[in-house]
PDB file of C-alpha atoms in Angstrom:
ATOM      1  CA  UNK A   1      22.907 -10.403  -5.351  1.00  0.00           C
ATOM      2  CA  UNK A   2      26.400 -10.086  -3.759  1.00  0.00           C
ATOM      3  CA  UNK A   3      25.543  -6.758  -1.947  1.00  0.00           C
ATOM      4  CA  UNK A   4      22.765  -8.973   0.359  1.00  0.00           C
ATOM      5  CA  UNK A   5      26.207 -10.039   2.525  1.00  0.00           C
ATOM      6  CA  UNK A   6      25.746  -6.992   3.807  1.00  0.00           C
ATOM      7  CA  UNK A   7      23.231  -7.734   5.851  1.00  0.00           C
ATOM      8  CA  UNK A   8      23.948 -11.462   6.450  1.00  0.00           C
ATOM      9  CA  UNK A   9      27.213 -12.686   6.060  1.00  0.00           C
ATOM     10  CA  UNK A  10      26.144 -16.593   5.839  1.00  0.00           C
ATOM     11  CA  UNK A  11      23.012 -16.175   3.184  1.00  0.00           C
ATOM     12  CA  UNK A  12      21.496 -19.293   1.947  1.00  0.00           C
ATOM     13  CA  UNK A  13      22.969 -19.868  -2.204  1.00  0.00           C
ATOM     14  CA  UNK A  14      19.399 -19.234  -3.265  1.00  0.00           C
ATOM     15  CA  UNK A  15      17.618 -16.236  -0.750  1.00  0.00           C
ATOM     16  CA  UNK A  16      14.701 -15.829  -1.604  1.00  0.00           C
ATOM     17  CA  UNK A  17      13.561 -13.099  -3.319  1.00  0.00           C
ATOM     18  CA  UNK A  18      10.384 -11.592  -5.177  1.00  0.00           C
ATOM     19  CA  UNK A  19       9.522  -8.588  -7.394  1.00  0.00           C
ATOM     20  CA  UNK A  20       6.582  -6.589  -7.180  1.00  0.00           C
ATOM     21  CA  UNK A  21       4.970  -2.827  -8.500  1.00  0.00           C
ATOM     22  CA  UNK A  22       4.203  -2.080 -12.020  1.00  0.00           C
ATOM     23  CA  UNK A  23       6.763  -4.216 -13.922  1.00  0.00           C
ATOM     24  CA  UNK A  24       4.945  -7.267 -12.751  1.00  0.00           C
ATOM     25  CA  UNK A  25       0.758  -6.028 -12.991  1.00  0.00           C
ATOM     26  CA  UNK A  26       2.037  -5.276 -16.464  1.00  0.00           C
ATOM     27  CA  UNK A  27       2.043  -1.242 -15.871  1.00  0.00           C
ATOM     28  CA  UNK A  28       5.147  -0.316 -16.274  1.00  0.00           C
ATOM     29  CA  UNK A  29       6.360   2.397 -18.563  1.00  0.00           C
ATOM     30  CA  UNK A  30      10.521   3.019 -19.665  1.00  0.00           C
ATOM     31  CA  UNK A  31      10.811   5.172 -16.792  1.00  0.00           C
ATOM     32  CA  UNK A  32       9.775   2.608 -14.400  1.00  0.00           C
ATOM     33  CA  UNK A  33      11.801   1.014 -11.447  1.00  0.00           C
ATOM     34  CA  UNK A  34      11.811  -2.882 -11.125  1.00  0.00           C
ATOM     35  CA  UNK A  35      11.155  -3.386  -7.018  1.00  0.00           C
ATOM     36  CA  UNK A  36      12.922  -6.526  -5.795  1.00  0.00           C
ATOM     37  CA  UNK A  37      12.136  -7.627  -1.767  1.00  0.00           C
ATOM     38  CA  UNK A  38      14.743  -9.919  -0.365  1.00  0.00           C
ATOM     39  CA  UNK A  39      13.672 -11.827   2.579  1.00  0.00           C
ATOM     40  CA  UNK A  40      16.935 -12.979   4.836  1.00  0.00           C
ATOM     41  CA  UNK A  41      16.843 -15.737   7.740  1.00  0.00           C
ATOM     42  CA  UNK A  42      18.545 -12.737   9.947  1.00  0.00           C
ATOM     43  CA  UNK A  43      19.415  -8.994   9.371  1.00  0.00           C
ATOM     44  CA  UNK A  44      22.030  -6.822  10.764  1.00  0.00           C
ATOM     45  CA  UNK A  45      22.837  -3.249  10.500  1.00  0.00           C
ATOM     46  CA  UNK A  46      24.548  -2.503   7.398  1.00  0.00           C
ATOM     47  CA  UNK A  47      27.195  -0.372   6.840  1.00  0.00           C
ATOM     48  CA  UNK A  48      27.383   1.225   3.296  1.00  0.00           C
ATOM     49  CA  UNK A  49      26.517   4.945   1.947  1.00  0.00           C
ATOM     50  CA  UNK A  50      24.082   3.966  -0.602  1.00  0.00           C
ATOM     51  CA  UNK A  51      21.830   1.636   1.983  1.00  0.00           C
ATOM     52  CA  UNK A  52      18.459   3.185   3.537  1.00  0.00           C
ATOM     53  CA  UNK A  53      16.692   2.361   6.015  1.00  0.00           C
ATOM     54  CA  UNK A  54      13.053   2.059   5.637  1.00  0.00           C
ATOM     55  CA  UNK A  55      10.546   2.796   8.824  1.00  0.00           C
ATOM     56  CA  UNK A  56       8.582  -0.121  10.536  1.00  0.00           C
ATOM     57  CA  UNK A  57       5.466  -0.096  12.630  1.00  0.00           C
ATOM     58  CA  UNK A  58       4.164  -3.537  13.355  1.00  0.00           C
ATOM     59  CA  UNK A  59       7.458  -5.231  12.664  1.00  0.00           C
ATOM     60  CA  UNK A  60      10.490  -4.997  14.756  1.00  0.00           C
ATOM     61  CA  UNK A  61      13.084  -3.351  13.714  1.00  0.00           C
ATOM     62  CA  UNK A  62      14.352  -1.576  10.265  1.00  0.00           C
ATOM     63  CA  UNK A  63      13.600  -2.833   6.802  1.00  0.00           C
ATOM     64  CA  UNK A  64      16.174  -1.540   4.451  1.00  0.00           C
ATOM     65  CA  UNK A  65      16.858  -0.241   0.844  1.00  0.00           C
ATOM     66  CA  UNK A  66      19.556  -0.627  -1.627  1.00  0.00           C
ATOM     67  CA  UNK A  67      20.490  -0.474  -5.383  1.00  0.00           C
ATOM     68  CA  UNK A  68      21.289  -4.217  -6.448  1.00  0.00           C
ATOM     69  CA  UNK A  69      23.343  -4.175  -9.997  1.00  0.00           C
ATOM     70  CA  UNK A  70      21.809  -7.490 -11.994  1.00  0.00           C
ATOM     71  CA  UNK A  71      22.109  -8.205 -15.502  1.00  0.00           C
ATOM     72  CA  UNK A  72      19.118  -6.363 -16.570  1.00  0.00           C
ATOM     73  CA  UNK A  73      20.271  -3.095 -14.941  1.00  0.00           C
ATOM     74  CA  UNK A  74      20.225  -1.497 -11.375  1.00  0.00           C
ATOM     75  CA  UNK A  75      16.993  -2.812  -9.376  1.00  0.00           C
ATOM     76  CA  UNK A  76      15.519  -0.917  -6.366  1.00  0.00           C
ATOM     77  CA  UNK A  77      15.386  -3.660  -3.451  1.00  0.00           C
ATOM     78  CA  UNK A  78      14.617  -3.861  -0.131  1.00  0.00           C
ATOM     79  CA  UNK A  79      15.540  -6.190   2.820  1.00  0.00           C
ATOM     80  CA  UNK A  80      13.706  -7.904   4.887  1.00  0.00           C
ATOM     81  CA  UNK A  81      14.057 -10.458   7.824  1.00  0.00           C
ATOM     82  CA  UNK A  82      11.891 -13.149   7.908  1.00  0.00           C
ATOM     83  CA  UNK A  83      10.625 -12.700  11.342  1.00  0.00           C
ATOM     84  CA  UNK A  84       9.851  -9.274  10.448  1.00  0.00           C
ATOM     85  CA  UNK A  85       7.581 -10.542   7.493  1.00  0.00           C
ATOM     86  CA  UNK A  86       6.328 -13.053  10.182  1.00  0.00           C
ATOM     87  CA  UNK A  87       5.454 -10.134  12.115  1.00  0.00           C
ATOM     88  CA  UNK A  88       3.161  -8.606   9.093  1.00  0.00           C
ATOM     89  CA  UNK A  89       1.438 -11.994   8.591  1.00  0.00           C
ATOM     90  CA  UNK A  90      -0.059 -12.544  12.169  1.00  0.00           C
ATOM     91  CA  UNK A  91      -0.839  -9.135  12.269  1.00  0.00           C
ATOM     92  CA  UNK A  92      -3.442 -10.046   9.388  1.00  0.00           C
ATOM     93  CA  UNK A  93      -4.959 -11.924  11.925  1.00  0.00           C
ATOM     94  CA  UNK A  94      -9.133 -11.964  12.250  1.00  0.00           C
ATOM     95  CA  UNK A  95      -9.042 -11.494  16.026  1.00  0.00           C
ATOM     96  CA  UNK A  96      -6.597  -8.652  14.967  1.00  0.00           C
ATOM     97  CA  UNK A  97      -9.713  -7.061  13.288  1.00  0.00           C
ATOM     98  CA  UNK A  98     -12.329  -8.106  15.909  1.00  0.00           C
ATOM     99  CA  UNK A  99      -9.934  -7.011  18.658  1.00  0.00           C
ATOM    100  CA  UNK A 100      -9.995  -3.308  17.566  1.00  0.00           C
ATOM    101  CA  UNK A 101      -6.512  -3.063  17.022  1.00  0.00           C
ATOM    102  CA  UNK A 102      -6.490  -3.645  13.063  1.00  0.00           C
ATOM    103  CA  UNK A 103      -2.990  -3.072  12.174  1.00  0.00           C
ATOM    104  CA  UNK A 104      -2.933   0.008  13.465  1.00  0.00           C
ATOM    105  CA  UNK A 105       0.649   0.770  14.071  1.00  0.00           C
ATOM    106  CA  UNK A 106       1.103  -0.901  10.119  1.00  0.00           C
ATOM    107  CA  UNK A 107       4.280   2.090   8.534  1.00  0.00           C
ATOM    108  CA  UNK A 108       3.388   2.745   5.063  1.00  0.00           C
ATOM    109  CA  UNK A 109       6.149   0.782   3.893  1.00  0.00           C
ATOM    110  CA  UNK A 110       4.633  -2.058   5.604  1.00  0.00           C
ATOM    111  CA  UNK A 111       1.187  -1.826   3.669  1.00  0.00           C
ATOM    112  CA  UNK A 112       2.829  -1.252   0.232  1.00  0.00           C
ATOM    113  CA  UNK A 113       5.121  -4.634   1.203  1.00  0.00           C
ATOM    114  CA  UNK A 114       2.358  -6.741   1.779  1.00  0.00           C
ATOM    115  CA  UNK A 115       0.473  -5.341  -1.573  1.00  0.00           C
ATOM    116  CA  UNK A 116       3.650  -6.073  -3.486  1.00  0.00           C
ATOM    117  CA  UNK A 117       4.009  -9.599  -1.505  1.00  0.00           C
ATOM    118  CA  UNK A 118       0.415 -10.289  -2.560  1.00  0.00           C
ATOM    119  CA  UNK A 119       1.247  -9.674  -6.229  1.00  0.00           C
ATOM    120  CA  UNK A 120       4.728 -10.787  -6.320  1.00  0.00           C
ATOM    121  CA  UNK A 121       6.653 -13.355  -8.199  1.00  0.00           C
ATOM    122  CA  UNK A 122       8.972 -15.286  -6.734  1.00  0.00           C
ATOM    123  CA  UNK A 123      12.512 -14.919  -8.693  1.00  0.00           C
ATOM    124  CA  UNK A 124      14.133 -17.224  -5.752  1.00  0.00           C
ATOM    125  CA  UNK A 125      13.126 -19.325  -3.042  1.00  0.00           C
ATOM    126  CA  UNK A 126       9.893 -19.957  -4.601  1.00  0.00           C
ATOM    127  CA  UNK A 127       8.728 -22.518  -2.163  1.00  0.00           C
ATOM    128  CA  UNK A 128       8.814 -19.368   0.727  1.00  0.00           C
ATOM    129  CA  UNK A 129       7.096 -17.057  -1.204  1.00  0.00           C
ATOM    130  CA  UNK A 130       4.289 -19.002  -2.235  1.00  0.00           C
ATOM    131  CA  UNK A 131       3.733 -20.471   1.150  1.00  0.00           C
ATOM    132  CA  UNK A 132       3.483 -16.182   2.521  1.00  0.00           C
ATOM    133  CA  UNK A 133       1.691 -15.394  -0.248  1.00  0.00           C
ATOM    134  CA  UNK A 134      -1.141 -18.059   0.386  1.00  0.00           C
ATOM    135  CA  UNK A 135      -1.214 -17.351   4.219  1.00  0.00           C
ATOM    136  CA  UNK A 136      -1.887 -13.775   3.599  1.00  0.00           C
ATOM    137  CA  UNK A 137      -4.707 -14.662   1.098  1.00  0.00           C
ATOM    138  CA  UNK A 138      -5.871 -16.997   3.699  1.00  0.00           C
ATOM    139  CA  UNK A 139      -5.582 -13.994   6.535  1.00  0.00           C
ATOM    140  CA  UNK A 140      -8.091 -11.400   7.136  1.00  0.00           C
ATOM    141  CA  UNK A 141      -5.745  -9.076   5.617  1.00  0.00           C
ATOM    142  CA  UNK A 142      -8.621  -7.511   3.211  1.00  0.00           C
ATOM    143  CA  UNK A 143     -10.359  -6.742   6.088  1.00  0.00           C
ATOM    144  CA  UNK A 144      -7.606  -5.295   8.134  1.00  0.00           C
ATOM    145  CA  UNK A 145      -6.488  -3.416   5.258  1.00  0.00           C
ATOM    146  CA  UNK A 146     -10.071  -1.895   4.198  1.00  0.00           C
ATOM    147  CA  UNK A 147     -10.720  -1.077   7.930  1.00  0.00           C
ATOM    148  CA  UNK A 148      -7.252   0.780   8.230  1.00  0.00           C
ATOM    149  CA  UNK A 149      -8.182   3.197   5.135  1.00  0.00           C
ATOM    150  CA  UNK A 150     -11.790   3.872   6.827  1.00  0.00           C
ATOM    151  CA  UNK A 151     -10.513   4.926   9.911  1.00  0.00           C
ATOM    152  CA  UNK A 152      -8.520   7.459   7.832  1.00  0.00           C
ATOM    153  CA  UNK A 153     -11.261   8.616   6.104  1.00  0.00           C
ATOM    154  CA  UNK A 154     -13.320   8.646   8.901  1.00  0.00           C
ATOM    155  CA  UNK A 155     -10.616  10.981  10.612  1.00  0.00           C
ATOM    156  CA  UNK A 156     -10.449  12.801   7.348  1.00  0.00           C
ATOM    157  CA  UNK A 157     -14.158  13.211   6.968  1.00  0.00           C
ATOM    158  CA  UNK A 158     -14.254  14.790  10.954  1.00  0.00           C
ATOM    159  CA  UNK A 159     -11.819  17.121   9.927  1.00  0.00           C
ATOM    160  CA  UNK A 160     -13.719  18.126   6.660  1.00  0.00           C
ATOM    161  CA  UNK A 161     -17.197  18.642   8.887  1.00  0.00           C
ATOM    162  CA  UNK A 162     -15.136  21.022  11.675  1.00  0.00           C
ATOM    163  CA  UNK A 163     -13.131  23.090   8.837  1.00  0.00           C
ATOM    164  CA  UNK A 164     -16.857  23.680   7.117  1.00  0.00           C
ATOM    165  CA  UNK A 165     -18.729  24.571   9.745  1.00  0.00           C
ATOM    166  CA  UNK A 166     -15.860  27.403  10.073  1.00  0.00           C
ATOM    167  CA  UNK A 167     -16.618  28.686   7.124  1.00  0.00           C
ATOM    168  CA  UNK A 168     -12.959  27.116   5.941  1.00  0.00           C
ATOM    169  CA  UNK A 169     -13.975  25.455   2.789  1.00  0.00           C
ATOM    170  CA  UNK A 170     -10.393  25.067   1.168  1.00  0.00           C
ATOM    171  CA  UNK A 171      -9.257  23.171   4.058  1.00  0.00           C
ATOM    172  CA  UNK A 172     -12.539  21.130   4.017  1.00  0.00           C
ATOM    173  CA  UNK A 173     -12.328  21.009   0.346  1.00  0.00           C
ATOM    174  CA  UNK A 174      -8.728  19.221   0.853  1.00  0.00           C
ATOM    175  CA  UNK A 175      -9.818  17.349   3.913  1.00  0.00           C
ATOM    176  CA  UNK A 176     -12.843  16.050   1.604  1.00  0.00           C
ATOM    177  CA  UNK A 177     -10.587  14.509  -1.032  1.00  0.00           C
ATOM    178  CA  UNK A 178      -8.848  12.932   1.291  1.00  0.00           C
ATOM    179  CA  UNK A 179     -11.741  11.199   2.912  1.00  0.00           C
ATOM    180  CA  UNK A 180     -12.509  10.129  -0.588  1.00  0.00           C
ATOM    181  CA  UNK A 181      -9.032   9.043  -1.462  1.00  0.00           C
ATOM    182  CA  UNK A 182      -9.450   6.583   1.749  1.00  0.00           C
ATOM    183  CA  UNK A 183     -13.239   5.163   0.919  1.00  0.00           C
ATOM    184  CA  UNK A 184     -12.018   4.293  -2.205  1.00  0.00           C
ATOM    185  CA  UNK A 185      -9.138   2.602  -1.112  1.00  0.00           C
ATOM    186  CA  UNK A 186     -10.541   0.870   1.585  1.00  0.00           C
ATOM    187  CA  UNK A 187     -12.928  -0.890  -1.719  1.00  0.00           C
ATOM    188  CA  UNK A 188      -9.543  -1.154  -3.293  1.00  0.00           C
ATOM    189  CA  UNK A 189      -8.237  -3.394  -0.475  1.00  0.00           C
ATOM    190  CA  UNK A 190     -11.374  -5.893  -0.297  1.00  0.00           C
ATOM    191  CA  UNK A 191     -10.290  -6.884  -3.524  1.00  0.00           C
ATOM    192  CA  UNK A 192      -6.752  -7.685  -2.243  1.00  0.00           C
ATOM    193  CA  UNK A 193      -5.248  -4.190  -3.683  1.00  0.00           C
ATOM    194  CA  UNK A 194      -3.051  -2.572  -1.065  1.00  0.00           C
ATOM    195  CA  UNK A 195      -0.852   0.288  -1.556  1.00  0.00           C
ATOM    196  CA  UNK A 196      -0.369   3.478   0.388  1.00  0.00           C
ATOM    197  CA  UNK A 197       0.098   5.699  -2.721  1.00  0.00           C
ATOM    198  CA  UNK A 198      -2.219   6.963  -5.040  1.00  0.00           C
ATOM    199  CA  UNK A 199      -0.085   6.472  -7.874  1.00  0.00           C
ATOM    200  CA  UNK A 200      -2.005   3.107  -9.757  1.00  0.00           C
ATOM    201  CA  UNK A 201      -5.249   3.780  -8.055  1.00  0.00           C
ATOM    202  CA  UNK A 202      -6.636   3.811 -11.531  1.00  0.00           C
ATOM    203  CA  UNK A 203      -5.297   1.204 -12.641  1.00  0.00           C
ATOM    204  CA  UNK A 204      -6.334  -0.833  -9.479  1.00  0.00           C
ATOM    205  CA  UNK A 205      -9.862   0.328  -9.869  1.00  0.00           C
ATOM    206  CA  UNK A 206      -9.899  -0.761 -13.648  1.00  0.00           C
ATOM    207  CA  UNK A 207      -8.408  -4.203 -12.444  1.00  0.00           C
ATOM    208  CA  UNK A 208     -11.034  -4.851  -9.557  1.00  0.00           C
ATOM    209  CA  UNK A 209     -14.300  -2.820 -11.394  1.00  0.00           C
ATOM    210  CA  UNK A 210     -15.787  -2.150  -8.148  1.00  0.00           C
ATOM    211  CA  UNK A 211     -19.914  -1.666  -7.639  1.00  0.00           C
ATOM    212  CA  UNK A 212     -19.465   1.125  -5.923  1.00  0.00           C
ATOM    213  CA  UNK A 213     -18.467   3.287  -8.318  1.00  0.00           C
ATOM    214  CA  UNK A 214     -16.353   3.723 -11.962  1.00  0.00           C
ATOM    215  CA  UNK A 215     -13.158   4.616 -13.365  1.00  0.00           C
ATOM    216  CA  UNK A 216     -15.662   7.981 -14.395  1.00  0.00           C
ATOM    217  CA  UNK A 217     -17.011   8.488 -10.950  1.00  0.00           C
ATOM    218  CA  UNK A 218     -13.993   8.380  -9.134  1.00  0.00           C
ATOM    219  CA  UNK A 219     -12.002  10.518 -11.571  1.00  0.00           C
ATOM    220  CA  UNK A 220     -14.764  12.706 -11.389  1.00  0.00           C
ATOM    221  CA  UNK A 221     -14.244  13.382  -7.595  1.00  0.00           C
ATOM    222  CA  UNK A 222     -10.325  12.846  -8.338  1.00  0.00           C
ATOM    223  CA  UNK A 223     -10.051  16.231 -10.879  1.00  0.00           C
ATOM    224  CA  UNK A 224     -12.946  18.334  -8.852  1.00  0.00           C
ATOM    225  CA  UNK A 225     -14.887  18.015 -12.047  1.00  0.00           C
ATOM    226  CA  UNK A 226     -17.902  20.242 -10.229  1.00  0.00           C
ATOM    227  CA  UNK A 227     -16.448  21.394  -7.622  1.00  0.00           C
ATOM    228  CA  UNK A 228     -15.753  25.627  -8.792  1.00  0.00           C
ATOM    229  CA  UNK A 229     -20.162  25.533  -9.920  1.00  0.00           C
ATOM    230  CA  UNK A 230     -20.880  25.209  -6.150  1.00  0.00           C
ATOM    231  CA  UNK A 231     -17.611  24.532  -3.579  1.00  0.00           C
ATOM    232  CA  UNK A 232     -19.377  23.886  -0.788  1.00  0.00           C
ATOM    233  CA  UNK A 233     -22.075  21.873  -2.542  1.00  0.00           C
ATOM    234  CA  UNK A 234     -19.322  19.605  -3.387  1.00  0.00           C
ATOM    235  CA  UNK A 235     -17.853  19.383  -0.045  1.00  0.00           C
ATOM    236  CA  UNK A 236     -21.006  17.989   1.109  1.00  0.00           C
ATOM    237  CA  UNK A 237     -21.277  16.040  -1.977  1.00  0.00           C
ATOM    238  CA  UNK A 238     -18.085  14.059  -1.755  1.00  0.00           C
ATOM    239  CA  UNK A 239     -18.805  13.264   2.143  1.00  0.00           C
ATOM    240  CA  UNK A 240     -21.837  11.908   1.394  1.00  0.00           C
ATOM    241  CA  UNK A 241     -20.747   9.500  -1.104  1.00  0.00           C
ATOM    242  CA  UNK A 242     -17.777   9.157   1.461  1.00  0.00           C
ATOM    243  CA  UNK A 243     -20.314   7.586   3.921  1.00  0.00           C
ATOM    244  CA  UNK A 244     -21.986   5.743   1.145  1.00  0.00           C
ATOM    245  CA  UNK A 245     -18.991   3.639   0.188  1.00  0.00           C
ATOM    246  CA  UNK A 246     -18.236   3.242   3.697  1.00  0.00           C
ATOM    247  CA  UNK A 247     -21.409   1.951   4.520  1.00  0.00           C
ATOM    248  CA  UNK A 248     -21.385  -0.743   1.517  1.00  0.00           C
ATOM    249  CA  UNK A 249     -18.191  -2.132   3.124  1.00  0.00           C
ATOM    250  CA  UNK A 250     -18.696  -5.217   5.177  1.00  0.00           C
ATOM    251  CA  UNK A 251     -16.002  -6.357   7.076  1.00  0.00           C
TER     252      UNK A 251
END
């Protein structure tokens, strides 16, 4: 972990580190990438060719990305300050939720770190992760999180309605999965499963077995099973189970 002096020239001997995505939910395949997070007391601007920077919203600053050469290989990581994860954690506040301001301004890097920091395992500083990793639990990040994706499917639902009722039914049709892409991650992240990719979704479903609907239902939607018998019937289908889900959700 040699290249982290980059970014802090007087790191602790053990920072503290944790690795998250597929390799540790047991998903990975032999293409996959192992994801390592380092979290550093204090981060400065680095300057190397291979370092990039990764876009923040609630917390200050840059987070950055790096290859890291270990004995197992080249590992994707990323690198964090600790106030910046700081940052993340109050903003899983409750008043946060009740305020109206539910981590609104959250990047999508952001979401997908705290997903991985709820799943993580510590390979370092153990103690550190732990102790963010129960906070969060303790937060009303499940709440936050579910209530960020319905906003986007609520936006992605309005769109759907306006692009129908122009007789636009492709971009309704696309607007539509959308929508549904959001309900079903805002179920997704009750459970504690945040991401901002589509990529494990079903794998997530499979791992939380939601009420609302199964692996079937959702793939249904997912591969437009129905959709070329009636298009617009579908539409209206999907938006209506859209507004189901939504309603089931109580934050």
């Amino acid at each position: 972990m040699q290249r982290l002096s980059l970014f802090n020239d007087h790191l602790p001997g053990d920072p503290t580190v944790f690795e998250g995505g597929s390799t540790v939910r047991g998903w990975a395949n032999k293409h996959s990438d192992r994801d390592w997070y380092a979290i550093l007391p204090t981060v400065h601007e680095p300057h190397a060719p291979d370092v990039r920077r990764v876009p923040c919203g609630e917390a200050p600053g840059w987070a950055y990305r790096l290859p890291v050469v270990t004995a197992d290989g080249v590992v994707d990581t990323q690198i964090w300050s600790a106030t910046q994860v700081e940052c993340l954690v109050a903003a899983m506040a409750l008043e946060r939720l009740h305020g109206g301001v539910a981590a609104g301004e959250l990047s999508n890097a952001e979401v997908d770190f705290l997903g991985r920091l709820w799943h993580g395992r510590a390979i370092s500083g153990e103690p550190e992760v732990a102790s963010w990793q129960r906070r969060l639990r303790e937060s009303a990040a499940r709440q936050i999180m579910a209530a960020r994706c319905l906003r986007l499917a609520d936006n992605a639902i309005d769109d759907a309605v306006g692009q129908w009722e122009a007789d636009d039914i492709r971009s309704a049709t696309l607007a539509a999965s959308r929508a549904y892409g959001f309900a079903v991650d805002a179920v997704l992240a009750t459970a504690g499963e945040f991401s901002f990719s589509s990529k494990w979704r079903v794998r997530r479903i499979e791992h939380v077995r939601p009420s609302q609907f199964t692996v079937d239902d959702y793939w249904a939607v997912e591969t437009m099973r129905d959709y070329h018998d009636d298009p617009q019937a579908w539409v209206e289908r999907v938006l209506i189970t859209c507004q189901t889900i939504a309603a089931s959700i109580e934050l």
